[in-house]
mmCIF file of C-alpha atoms and ligand atoms in Angstrom:
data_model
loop_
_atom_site.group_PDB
_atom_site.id
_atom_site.type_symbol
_atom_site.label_atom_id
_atom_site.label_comp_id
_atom_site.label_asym_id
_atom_site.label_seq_id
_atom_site.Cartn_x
_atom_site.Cartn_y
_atom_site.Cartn_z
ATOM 1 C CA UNK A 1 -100.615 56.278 148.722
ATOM 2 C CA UNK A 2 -101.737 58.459 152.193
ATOM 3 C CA UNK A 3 -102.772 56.889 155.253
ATOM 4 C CA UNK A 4 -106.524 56.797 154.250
ATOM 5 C CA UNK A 5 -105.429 54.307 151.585
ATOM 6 C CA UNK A 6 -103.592 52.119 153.773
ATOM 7 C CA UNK A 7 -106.037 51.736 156.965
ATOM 8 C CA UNK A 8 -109.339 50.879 154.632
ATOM 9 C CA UNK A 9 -110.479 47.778 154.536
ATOM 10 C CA UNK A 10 -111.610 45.211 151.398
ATOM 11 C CA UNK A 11 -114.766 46.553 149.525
ATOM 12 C CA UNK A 12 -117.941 44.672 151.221
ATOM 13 C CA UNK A 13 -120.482 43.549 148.990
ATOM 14 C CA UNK A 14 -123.242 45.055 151.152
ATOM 15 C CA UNK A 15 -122.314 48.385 151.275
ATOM 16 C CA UNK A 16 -119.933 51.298 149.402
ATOM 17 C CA UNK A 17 -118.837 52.496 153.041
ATOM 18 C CA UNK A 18 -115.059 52.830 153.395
ATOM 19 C CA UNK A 19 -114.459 50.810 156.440
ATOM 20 C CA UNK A 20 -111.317 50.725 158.551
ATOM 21 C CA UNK A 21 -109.262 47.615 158.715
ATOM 22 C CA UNK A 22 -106.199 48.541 160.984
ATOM 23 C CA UNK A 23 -107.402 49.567 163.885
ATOM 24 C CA UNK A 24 -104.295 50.271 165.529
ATOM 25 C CA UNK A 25 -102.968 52.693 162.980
ATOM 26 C CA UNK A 26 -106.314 54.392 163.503
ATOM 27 C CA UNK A 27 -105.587 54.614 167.135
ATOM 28 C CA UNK A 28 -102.050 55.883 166.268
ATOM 29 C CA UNK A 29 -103.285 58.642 164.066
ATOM 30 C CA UNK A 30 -106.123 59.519 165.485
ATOM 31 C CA UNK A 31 -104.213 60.467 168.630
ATOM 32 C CA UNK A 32 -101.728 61.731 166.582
ATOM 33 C CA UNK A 33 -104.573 63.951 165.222
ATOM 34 C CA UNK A 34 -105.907 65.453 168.222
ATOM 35 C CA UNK A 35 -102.730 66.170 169.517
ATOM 36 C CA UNK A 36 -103.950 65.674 173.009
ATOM 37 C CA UNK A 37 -107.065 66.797 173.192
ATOM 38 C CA UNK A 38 -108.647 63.715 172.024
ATOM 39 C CA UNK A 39 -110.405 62.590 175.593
ATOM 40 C CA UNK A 40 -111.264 66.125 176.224
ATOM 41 C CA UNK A 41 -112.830 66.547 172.805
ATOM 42 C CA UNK A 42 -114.941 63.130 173.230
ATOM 43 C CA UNK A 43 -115.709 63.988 177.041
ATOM 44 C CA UNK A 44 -117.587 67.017 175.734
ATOM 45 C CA UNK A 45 -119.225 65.075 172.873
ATOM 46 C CA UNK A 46 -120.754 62.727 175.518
ATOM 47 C CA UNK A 47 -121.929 65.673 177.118
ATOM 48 C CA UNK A 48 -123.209 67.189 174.249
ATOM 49 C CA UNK A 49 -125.377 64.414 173.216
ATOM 50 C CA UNK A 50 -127.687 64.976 176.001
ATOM 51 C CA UNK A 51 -127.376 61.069 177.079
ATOM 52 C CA UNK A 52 -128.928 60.519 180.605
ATOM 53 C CA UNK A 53 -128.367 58.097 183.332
ATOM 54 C CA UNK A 54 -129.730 54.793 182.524
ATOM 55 C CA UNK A 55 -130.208 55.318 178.648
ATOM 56 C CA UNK A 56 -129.794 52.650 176.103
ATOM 57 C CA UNK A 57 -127.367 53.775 173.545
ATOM 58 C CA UNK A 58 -126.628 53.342 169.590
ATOM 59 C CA UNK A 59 -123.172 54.226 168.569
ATOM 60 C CA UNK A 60 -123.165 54.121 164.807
ATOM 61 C CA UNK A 61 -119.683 53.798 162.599
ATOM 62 C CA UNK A 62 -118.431 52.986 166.314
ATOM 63 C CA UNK A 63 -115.038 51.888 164.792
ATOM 64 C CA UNK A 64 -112.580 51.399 168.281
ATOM 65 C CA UNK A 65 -115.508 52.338 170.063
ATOM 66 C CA UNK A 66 -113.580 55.165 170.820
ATOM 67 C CA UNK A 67 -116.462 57.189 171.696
ATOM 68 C CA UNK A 68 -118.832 54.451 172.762
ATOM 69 C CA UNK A 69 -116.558 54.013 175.904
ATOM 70 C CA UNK A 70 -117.170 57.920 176.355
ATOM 71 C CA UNK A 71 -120.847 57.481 175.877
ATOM 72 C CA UNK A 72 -120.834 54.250 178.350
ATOM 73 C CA UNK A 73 -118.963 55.922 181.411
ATOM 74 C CA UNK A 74 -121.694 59.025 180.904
ATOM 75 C CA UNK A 75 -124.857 56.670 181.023
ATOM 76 C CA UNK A 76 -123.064 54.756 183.947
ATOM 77 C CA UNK A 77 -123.988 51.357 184.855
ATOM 78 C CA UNK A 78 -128.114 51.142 184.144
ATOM 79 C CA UNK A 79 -127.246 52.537 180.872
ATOM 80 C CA UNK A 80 -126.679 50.029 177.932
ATOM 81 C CA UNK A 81 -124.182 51.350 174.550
ATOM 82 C CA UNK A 82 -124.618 48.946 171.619
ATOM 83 C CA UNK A 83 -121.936 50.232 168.858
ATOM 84 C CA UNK A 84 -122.211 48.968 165.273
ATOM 85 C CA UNK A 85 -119.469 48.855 162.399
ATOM 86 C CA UNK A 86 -119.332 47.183 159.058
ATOM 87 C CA UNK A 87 -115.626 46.126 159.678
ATOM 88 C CA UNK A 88 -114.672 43.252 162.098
ATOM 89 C CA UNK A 89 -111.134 43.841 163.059
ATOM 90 C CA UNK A 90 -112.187 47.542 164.805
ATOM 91 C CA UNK A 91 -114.908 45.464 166.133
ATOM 92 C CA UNK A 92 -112.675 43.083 167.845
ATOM 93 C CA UNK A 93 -110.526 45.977 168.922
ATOM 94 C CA UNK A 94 -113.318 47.474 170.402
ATOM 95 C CA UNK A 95 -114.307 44.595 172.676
ATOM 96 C CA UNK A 96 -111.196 43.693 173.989
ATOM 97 C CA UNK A 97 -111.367 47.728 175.044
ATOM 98 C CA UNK A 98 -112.751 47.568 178.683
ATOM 99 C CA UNK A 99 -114.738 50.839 179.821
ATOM 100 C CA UNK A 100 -114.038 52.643 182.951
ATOM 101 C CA UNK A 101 -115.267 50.923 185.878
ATOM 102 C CA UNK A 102 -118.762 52.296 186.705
ATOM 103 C CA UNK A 103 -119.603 52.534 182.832
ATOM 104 C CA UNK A 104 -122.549 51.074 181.113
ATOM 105 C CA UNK A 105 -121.748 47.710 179.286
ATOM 106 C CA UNK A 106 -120.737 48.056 175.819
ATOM 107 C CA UNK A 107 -122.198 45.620 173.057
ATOM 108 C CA UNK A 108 -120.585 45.561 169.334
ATOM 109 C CA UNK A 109 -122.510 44.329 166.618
ATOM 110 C CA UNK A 110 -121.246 44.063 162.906
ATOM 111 C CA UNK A 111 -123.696 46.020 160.687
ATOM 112 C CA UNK A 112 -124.219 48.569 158.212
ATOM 113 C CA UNK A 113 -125.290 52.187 158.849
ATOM 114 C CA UNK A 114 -127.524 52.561 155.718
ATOM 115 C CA UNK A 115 -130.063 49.443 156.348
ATOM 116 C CA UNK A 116 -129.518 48.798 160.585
ATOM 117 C CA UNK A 117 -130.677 45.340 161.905
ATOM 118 C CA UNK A 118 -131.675 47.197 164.786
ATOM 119 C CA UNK A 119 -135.678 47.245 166.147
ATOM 120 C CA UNK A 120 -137.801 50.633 165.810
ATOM 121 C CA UNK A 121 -137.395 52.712 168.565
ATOM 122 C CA UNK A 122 -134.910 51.062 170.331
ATOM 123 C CA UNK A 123 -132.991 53.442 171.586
ATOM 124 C CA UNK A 124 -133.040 56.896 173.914
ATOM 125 C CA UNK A 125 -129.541 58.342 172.050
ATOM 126 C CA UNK A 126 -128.009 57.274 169.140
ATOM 127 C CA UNK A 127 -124.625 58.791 168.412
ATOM 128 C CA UNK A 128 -122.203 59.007 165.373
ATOM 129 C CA UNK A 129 -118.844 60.533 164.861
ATOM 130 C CA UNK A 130 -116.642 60.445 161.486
ATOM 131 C CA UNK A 131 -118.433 57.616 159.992
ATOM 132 C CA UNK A 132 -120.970 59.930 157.590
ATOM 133 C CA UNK A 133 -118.065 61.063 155.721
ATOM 134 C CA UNK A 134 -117.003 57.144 154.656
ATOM 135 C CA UNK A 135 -120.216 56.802 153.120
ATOM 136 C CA UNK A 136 -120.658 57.963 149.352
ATOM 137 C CA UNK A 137 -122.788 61.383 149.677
ATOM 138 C CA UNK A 138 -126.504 59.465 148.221
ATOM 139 C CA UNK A 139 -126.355 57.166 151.132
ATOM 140 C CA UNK A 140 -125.749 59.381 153.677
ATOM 141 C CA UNK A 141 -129.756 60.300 153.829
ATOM 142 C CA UNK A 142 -130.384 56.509 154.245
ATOM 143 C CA UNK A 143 -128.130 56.211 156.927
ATOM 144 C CA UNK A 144 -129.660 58.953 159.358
ATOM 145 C CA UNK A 145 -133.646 57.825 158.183
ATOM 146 C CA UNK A 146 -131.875 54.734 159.555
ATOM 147 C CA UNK A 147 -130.668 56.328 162.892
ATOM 148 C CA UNK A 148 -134.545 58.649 163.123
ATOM 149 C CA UNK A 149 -136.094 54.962 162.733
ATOM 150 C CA UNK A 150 -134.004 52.986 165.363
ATOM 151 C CA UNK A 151 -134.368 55.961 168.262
ATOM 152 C CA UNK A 152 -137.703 56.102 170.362
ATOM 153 C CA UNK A 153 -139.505 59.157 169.764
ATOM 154 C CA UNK A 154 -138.966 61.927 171.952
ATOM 155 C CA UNK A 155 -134.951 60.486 171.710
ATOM 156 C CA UNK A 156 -131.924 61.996 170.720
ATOM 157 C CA UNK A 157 -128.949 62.275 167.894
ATOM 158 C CA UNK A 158 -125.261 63.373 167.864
ATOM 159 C CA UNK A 159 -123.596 63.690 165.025
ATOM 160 C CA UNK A 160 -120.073 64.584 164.661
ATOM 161 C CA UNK A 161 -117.599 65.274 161.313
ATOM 162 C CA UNK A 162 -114.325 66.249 160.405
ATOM 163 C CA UNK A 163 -114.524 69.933 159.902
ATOM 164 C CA UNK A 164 -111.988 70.175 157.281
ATOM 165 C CA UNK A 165 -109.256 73.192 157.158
ATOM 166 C CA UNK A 166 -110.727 76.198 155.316
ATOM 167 C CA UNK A 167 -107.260 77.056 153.766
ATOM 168 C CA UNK A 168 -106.409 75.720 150.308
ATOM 169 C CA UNK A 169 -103.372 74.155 151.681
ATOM 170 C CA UNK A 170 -104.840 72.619 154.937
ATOM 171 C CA UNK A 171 -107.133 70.866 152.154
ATOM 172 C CA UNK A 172 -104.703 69.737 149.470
ATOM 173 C CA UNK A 173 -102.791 68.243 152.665
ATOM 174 C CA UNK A 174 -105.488 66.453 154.000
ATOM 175 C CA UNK A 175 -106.411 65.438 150.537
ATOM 176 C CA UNK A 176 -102.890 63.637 150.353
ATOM 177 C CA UNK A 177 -102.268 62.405 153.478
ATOM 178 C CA UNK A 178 -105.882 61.161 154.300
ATOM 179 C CA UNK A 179 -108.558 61.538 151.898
ATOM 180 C CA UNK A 180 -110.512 63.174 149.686
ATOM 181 C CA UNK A 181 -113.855 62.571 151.642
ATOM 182 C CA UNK A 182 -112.003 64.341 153.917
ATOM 183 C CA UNK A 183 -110.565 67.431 152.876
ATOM 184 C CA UNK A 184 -113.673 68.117 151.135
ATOM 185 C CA UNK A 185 -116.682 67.046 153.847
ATOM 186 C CA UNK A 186 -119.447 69.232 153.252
ATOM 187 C CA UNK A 187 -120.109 69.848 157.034
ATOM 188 C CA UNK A 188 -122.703 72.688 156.261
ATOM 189 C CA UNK A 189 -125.214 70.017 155.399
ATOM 190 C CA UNK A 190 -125.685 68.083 157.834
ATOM 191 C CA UNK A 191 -128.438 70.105 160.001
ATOM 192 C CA UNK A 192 -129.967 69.829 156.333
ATOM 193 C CA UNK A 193 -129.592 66.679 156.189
ATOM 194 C CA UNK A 194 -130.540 65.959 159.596
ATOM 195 C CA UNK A 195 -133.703 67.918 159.493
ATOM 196 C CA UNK A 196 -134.591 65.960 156.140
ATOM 197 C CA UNK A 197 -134.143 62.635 158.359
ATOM 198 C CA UNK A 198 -137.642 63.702 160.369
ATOM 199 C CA UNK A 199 -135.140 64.987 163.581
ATOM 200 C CA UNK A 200 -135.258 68.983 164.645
ATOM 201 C CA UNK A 201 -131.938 70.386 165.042
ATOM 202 C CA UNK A 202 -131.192 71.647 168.619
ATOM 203 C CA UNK A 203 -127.694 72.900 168.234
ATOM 204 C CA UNK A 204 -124.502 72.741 166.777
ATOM 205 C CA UNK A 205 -121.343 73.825 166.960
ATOM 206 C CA UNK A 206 -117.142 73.334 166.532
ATOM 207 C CA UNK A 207 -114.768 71.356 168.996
ATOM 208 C CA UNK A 208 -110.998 71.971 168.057
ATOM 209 C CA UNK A 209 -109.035 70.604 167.136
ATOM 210 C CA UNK A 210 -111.634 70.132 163.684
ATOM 211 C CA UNK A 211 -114.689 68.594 164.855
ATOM 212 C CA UNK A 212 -118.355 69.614 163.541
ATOM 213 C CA UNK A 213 -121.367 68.316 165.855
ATOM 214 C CA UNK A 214 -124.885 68.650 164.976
ATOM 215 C CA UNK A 215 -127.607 67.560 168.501
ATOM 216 C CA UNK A 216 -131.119 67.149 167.449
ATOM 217 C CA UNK A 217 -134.230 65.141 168.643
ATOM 218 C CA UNK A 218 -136.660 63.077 166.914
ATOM 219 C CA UNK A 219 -139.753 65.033 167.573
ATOM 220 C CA UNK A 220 -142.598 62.791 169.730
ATOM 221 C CA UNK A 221 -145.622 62.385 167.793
ATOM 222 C CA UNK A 222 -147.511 65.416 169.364
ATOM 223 C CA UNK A 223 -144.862 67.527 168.934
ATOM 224 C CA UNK A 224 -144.886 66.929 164.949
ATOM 225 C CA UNK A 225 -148.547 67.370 164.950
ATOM 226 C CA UNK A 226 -148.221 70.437 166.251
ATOM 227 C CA UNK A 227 -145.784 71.625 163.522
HETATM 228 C C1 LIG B 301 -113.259 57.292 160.718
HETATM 229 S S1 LIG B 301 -113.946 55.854 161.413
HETATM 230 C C2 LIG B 301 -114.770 56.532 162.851
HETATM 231 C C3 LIG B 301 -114.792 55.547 163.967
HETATM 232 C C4 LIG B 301 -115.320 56.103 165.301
HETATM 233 N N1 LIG B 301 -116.715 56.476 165.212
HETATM 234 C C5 LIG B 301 -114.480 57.263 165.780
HETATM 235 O O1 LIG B 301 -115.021 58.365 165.969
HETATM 236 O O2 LIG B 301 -113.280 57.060 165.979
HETATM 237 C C6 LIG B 301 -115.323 55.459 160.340
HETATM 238 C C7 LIG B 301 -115.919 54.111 160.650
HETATM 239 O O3 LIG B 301 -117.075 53.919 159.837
HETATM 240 C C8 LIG B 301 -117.100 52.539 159.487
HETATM 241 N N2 LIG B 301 -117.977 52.359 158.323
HETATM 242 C C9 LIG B 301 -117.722 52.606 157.014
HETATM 243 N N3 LIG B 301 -118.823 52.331 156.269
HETATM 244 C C10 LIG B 301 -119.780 51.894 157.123
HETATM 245 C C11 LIG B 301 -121.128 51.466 156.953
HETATM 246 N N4 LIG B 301 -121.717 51.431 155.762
HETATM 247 N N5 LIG B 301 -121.825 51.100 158.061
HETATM 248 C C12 LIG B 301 -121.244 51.124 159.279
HETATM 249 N N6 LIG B 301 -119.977 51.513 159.493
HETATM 250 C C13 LIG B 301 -119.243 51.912 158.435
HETATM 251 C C14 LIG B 301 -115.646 52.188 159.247
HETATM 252 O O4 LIG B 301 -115.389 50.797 159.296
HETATM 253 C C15 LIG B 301 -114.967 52.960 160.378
HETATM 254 O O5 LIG B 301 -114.808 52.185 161.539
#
């Protein structure tokens, strides 16, 4: 049984997502994972999704809220970070998780990627990191129409995957000590994917230590005139 096994939580009725039930052990190994470069690595995702000052922000698959805390210190106290995950105990985690003083206040909401009880528009950035690869590949679509619908036009998306080792053995170790979702992410679809969502891709790129992020904006309505 690897690790992957043992952290997921019990099958939900409302969705096929893999959720995460030990959220400690995902702390644990996550760290373990990053092998110190975890802060650094989210620091620059914050960056990376263009978040501003003041904005209202949707973390989606927050688990922890690992990188919702990130996203909360960079829009600083006018901002607002909502993070959403369909598993309660990394919810609770998450909100006994106090962000750096002069953050934004963060707000956890149980919910599922793929159908968001979130309003239109809602949003200036709307973030997501690891959580595309717990969903089975024919909902993955859903879930960033889903993320294009709930950020205001004009607004912004980060999304970030596990860029899997492109040696044979990296992969088969992966494979058995994480998962096979894992070891076998097809990161060089998401611009497609993105791009199919109604978002234009703006850039992309690695983070070590095996990260794959993908910034785009949904276009405003002038701008997709225009194309
Ligand atoms: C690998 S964790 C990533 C957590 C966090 N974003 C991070 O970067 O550490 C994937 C998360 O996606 C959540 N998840 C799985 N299926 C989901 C779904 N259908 N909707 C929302 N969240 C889901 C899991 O519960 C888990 O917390």
């Amino acid at each position: 049984m690897s690790l992957g096994h043992l952290m997921q939580g019990k099958p939900r009725p409302d969705t096929p997502g893999v959720t995460i039930s030990t959220p400690r052990a995902y702390e644990v190994v996550g760290a373990l994972c990053f092998a110190g470069r975890r802060h650094r690595a989210f620091t620059r995702l914050a960056e990376l999704s263009g978040a501003e000052p003041g904005d209202r922000v949707l973390d989606v698959g927050c688990g922890t809220g690992y990188l919702t805390r990130h996203m909360a210190t960079r829009v600083g106290p006018e901002g607002a970070v909502t993070g959403v995950d369909a598993s309660p105990p990394v919810l609770d985690y998450a909100r006994r998780r106090k962000p750096r003083p002069g953050s934004a206040a963060c707000t956890y909401r149980e919910g599922i990627a793929e159908s968001l009880d979130l309003p239109d528009a809602a949003f200036d950035t709307v973030v997501t990191s690891l959580m595309l690869h717990h969903l089975p590949e024919e909902l993955r679509p859903a879930a960033l129409r889903e993320m294009y619908r709930v950020v205001r036009p004009g607004g912004r998306l980060l999304v970030v995957e596990f860029r899997p080792p492109k040696s044979r053995l990296g992969r088969h170790l992966v494979h058995g000590g994480v998962s096979h979702a894992m070891a076998h992410h097809r990161v060089d679809l998401l611009e497609g994917l993105v791009t199919d969502a109604g978002f234009e891709v703006r850039g992309s790129g690695d983070i070590r230590p095996w990260l794959r992020h993908v910034q785009a904006v949904r276009p405003t309505r002038s701008e997709s005139t225009e194309a």
